[in-house]
Short mmCIF file of C-alpha atoms in Angstrom, two decimals:
data_model
loop_
_atom_site.label_atom_id
_atom_site.label_comp_id
_atom_site.label_asym_id
_atom_site.label_seq_id
_atom_site.Cartn_x
_atom_site.Cartn_y
_atom_site.Cartn_z
CA MET Y 500 37.73 -91.36 -173.56
CA CYS Y 501 39.14 -90.39 -176.92
CA ASN Y 502 37.95 -92.83 -179.58
CA ASP Y 503 37.74 -90.34 -182.44
CA TYR Y 504 40.21 -87.83 -183.85
CA GLU Y 505 40.69 -85.67 -186.91
CA GLN Y 506 43.60 -85.78 -189.36
CA HIS Y 507 43.60 -82.61 -191.48
CA VAL Y 508 47.33 -81.95 -191.09
CA LYS Y 509 48.59 -80.56 -194.40
CA TRP Y 510 51.74 -82.11 -195.85
CA ARG Y 511 53.49 -78.72 -196.07
CA GLU Y 512 52.66 -78.03 -192.37
CA TYR Y 513 54.05 -81.42 -191.43
CA GLN Y 514 57.29 -80.91 -193.44
CA ASP Y 515 57.76 -77.39 -192.02
CA MET Y 516 57.29 -78.61 -188.45
CA MET Y 517 59.66 -81.54 -188.85
CA GLN Y 518 62.28 -79.25 -190.38
CA ALA Y 519 61.87 -76.67 -187.62
CA LEU Y 520 62.36 -79.44 -185.02
CA ALA Y 521 65.38 -80.87 -186.91
CA LEU Y 522 63.62 -84.23 -187.11
CA GLY Y 523 64.72 -86.21 -190.16
CA THR Y 524 62.09 -87.65 -192.50
CA PRO Y 525 62.46 -90.25 -195.30
CA THR Y 526 62.90 -88.61 -198.70
CA ASP Y 527 60.50 -91.05 -200.35
CA GLN Y 528 57.51 -90.04 -198.25
CA SER Y 529 54.87 -87.61 -199.57
CA GLU Y 530 51.33 -86.35 -198.89
CA ARG Y 531 50.11 -89.89 -199.71
CA ASP Y 532 51.64 -90.99 -196.37
CA LEU Y 533 49.55 -88.36 -194.48
CA PRO Y 534 45.97 -89.01 -195.74
CA GLN Y 535 43.25 -86.61 -194.62
CA ALA Y 536 40.28 -87.82 -192.57
CA GLY Y 537 37.56 -85.94 -190.73
CA ASP Y 538 37.13 -88.78 -188.27
CA ILE Y 539 39.50 -91.63 -187.45
CA ARG Y 540 37.75 -94.05 -185.14
CA ILE Y 541 38.63 -97.36 -183.45
CA ASN Y 542 39.74 -99.98 -186.06
CA ASP Y 543 40.26 -97.30 -188.74
CA VAL Y 544 43.73 -96.90 -190.24
CA GLY Y 545 45.62 -93.68 -189.66
CA PRO Y 546 49.20 -92.42 -190.09
CA VAL Y 547 51.57 -92.83 -187.13
CA MET Y 548 55.00 -91.23 -186.62
CA ARG Y 549 57.65 -93.72 -185.45
CA ALA Y 550 61.41 -93.98 -185.25
CA ALA Y 551 63.16 -95.05 -188.49
CA GLY Y 552 66.94 -95.04 -188.44
CA ASN Y 553 68.03 -91.53 -187.48
CA GLY Y 554 64.65 -90.02 -188.38
CA ILE Y 555 60.93 -90.38 -188.10
CA GLU Y 556 58.69 -92.00 -190.68
CA LEU Y 557 54.95 -92.05 -191.21
CA ALA Y 558 53.43 -95.51 -191.19
CA PRO Y 559 49.79 -96.57 -191.63
CA MET Y 560 48.40 -98.44 -188.60
CA ARG Y 561 45.08 -99.56 -187.20
CA PHE Y 562 43.69 -97.56 -184.27
CA GLY Y 563 43.42 -99.93 -181.33
CA PHE Y 564 45.40 -103.00 -180.22
CA PRO Y 565 43.53 -106.24 -180.89
CA PRO Y 566 41.54 -107.63 -177.94
CA SER Y 567 43.58 -109.65 -175.49
CA ALA Y 568 40.61 -111.90 -174.67
CA PRO Y 569 38.11 -113.52 -177.06
CA LYS Y 570 35.21 -111.33 -175.87
CA GLY Y 571 37.28 -108.23 -175.20
CA GLY Y 572 37.34 -105.04 -177.16
CA PRO Y 573 40.29 -103.29 -178.82
CA VAL Y 574 42.64 -101.35 -176.54
CA PHE Y 575 42.47 -97.83 -177.97
CA ASN Y 576 43.45 -95.92 -174.81
CA PHE Y 577 46.21 -97.00 -172.35
CA ARG Y 578 46.73 -95.52 -168.89
CA SER Y 579 50.20 -93.98 -168.59
CA GLU Y 580 50.54 -93.18 -164.85
CA GLY Y 581 53.19 -95.14 -162.99
CA ARG Y 582 54.32 -97.05 -166.07
CA ARG Y 583 57.65 -97.28 -167.89
CA PHE Y 584 57.83 -97.34 -171.64
CA ASP Y 585 61.56 -97.72 -172.32
CA LYS Y 586 60.99 -101.24 -173.73
CA SER Y 587 57.86 -100.24 -175.67
CA HIS Y 588 57.49 -99.16 -179.28
CA ARG Y 589 56.72 -95.47 -178.83
CA CYS Y 590 54.98 -93.38 -181.49
CA LEU Y 591 53.23 -90.11 -182.13
CA ILE Y 592 49.80 -89.80 -183.71
CA PRO Y 593 49.57 -86.61 -185.77
CA ALA Y 594 46.19 -84.95 -185.45
CA SER Y 595 44.59 -81.65 -186.22
CA ALA Y 596 42.08 -82.24 -183.40
CA PHE Y 597 40.61 -84.87 -181.07
CA PHE Y 598 37.00 -85.24 -179.96
CA GLU Y 599 35.31 -85.87 -176.65
CA PHE Y 600 31.61 -86.59 -176.20
CA THR Y 601 29.18 -85.65 -173.40
CA GLY Y 602 25.60 -86.56 -172.63
CA SER Y 603 23.78 -89.84 -172.09
CA LYS Y 604 21.58 -89.96 -175.19
CA TYR Y 605 22.63 -90.60 -178.77
CA PRO Y 606 23.78 -88.61 -180.57
CA LYS Y 607 25.95 -87.18 -177.80
CA ALA Y 608 27.36 -83.67 -177.84
CA LYS Y 609 30.68 -83.60 -179.70
CA HIS Y 610 33.53 -81.32 -178.62
CA ARG Y 611 36.58 -80.60 -180.77
CA PHE Y 612 39.95 -79.90 -179.08
CA THR Y 613 42.91 -78.27 -180.91
CA LEU Y 614 46.36 -77.17 -179.73
CA SER Y 615 46.21 -73.40 -179.16
CA ASP Y 616 49.78 -72.47 -180.16
CA ALA Y 617 50.65 -74.92 -183.01
CA PRO Y 618 49.10 -75.83 -186.36
CA PHE Y 619 48.64 -79.44 -185.26
CA MET Y 620 49.29 -81.77 -182.34
CA ALA Y 621 50.86 -85.15 -181.76
CA ILE Y 622 49.34 -87.61 -179.33
CA ALA Y 623 51.66 -89.89 -177.35
CA GLY Y 624 51.13 -93.50 -178.29
CA LEU Y 625 52.45 -97.04 -178.45
CA TRP Y 626 52.52 -99.34 -181.48
CA ARG Y 627 52.79 -103.06 -182.05
CA GLU Y 628 53.52 -105.24 -185.07
CA GLY Y 629 50.54 -107.12 -186.37
CA ASP Y 630 50.08 -110.84 -185.77
CA GLY Y 631 49.69 -113.04 -188.86
CA THR Y 632 47.59 -111.18 -191.37
CA GLN Y 633 46.76 -108.39 -188.91
CA PRO Y 634 48.27 -104.95 -189.65
CA ALA Y 635 50.39 -103.00 -187.14
CA ALA Y 636 48.28 -101.17 -184.57
CA PHE Y 637 48.55 -98.23 -182.19
CA THR Y 638 46.93 -97.03 -178.98
CA MET Y 639 46.83 -93.62 -177.35
CA LEU Y 640 48.25 -92.95 -173.88
CA THR Y 641 46.03 -91.30 -171.29
CA THR Y 642 46.49 -89.30 -168.10
CA ASN Y 643 44.44 -87.32 -165.63
CA PRO Y 644 42.58 -84.49 -167.30
CA GLY Y 645 44.02 -81.02 -167.52
CA PRO Y 646 41.86 -77.95 -166.85
CA ASP Y 647 40.79 -77.68 -170.52
CA VAL Y 648 39.48 -81.26 -170.67
CA ALA Y 649 38.23 -81.80 -167.11
CA PRO Y 650 34.78 -80.22 -167.75
CA TYR Y 651 34.20 -82.82 -170.47
CA HIS Y 652 35.84 -86.02 -169.27
CA ASN Y 653 37.59 -87.55 -166.23
CA ARG Y 654 40.55 -88.74 -168.36
CA GLN Y 655 42.39 -87.37 -171.38
CA ILE Y 656 44.85 -88.42 -174.04
CA VAL Y 657 48.42 -87.17 -173.69
CA VAL Y 658 48.94 -84.31 -176.12
CA LEU Y 659 52.62 -83.45 -176.60
CA ARG Y 660 53.90 -80.06 -177.61
CA PRO Y 661 56.15 -80.13 -180.70
CA GLU Y 662 59.30 -79.49 -178.62
CA ASP Y 663 58.61 -82.77 -176.71
CA TRP Y 664 58.10 -85.04 -179.73
CA SER Y 665 61.71 -86.15 -180.04
CA ALA Y 666 61.93 -86.72 -176.27
CA TRP Y 667 59.01 -89.14 -176.42
CA ILE Y 668 60.27 -91.03 -179.48
CA ASP Y 669 63.80 -91.35 -177.99
CA LEU Y 670 62.62 -91.31 -174.36
CA GLY Y 671 65.19 -88.63 -173.71
CA ARG Y 672 63.34 -87.51 -170.57
CA PRO Y 673 61.48 -89.43 -167.84
CA GLU Y 674 57.94 -90.51 -168.66
CA SER Y 675 56.61 -88.45 -165.77
CA ASP Y 676 57.99 -85.26 -167.38
CA LEU Y 677 56.28 -85.98 -170.68
CA LEU Y 678 53.04 -87.87 -170.03
CA ARG Y 679 51.00 -85.26 -168.24
CA PRO Y 680 48.19 -82.88 -169.06
CA LEU Y 681 48.89 -79.47 -170.58
CA PRO Y 682 48.27 -76.26 -168.58
CA ALA Y 683 45.05 -74.23 -168.84
CA GLY Y 684 44.56 -72.55 -172.18
CA ALA Y 685 46.89 -74.91 -174.10
CA LEU Y 686 43.90 -76.55 -175.76
CA THR Y 687 41.06 -74.69 -177.53
CA VAL Y 688 37.65 -76.38 -177.43
CA GLU Y 689 34.55 -75.84 -179.54
CA THR Y 690 31.27 -77.72 -179.49
CA VAL Y 691 30.73 -79.00 -183.03
CA ARG Y 692 27.52 -80.93 -182.25
CA ALA Y 693 25.24 -79.84 -179.47
CA VAL Y 694 22.86 -82.22 -177.66
CA THR Y 695 19.49 -82.28 -179.37
CA THR Y 696 16.32 -82.29 -177.27
#
């Protein structure tokens, strides 16, 4: 499952996309709120898009909800099927790509997925305020794999097309319309690290 993604979204690309979608952004935000990272892994901090007044702001959050049990691990992926999220804090995770890994030996083969028809993607997520000294955190929603991901994994994160971003933040359409895999060809995949023998 996705535990690593790339954040190389350029500030100008982000601004242009938000303007094209008529999604308001705070005037005091800048490229500092969209830091670049080749790999954002579990427990790393990354920028998250969330509702703020009549617009959408970028907020830094930790990748993965804290463990619910003393010996449990962070919840970085959350199954979406059959669930309602109208009472949840919904968010979008901007990403230039996400990674999936195959193979049984370390290091595993690493595959990079990008959105074929847009400069960057947004992954459907949920966020929570931090407890005590803990920062706010986010998790990515998952669904059954679409045809582009199925050869690599039996689950996939929910990648939303730009025209669906507002509907997820506002929940303007039913979850079942939004939280589903994209059709064949919507994602482009390249192997960035092959299995070594």
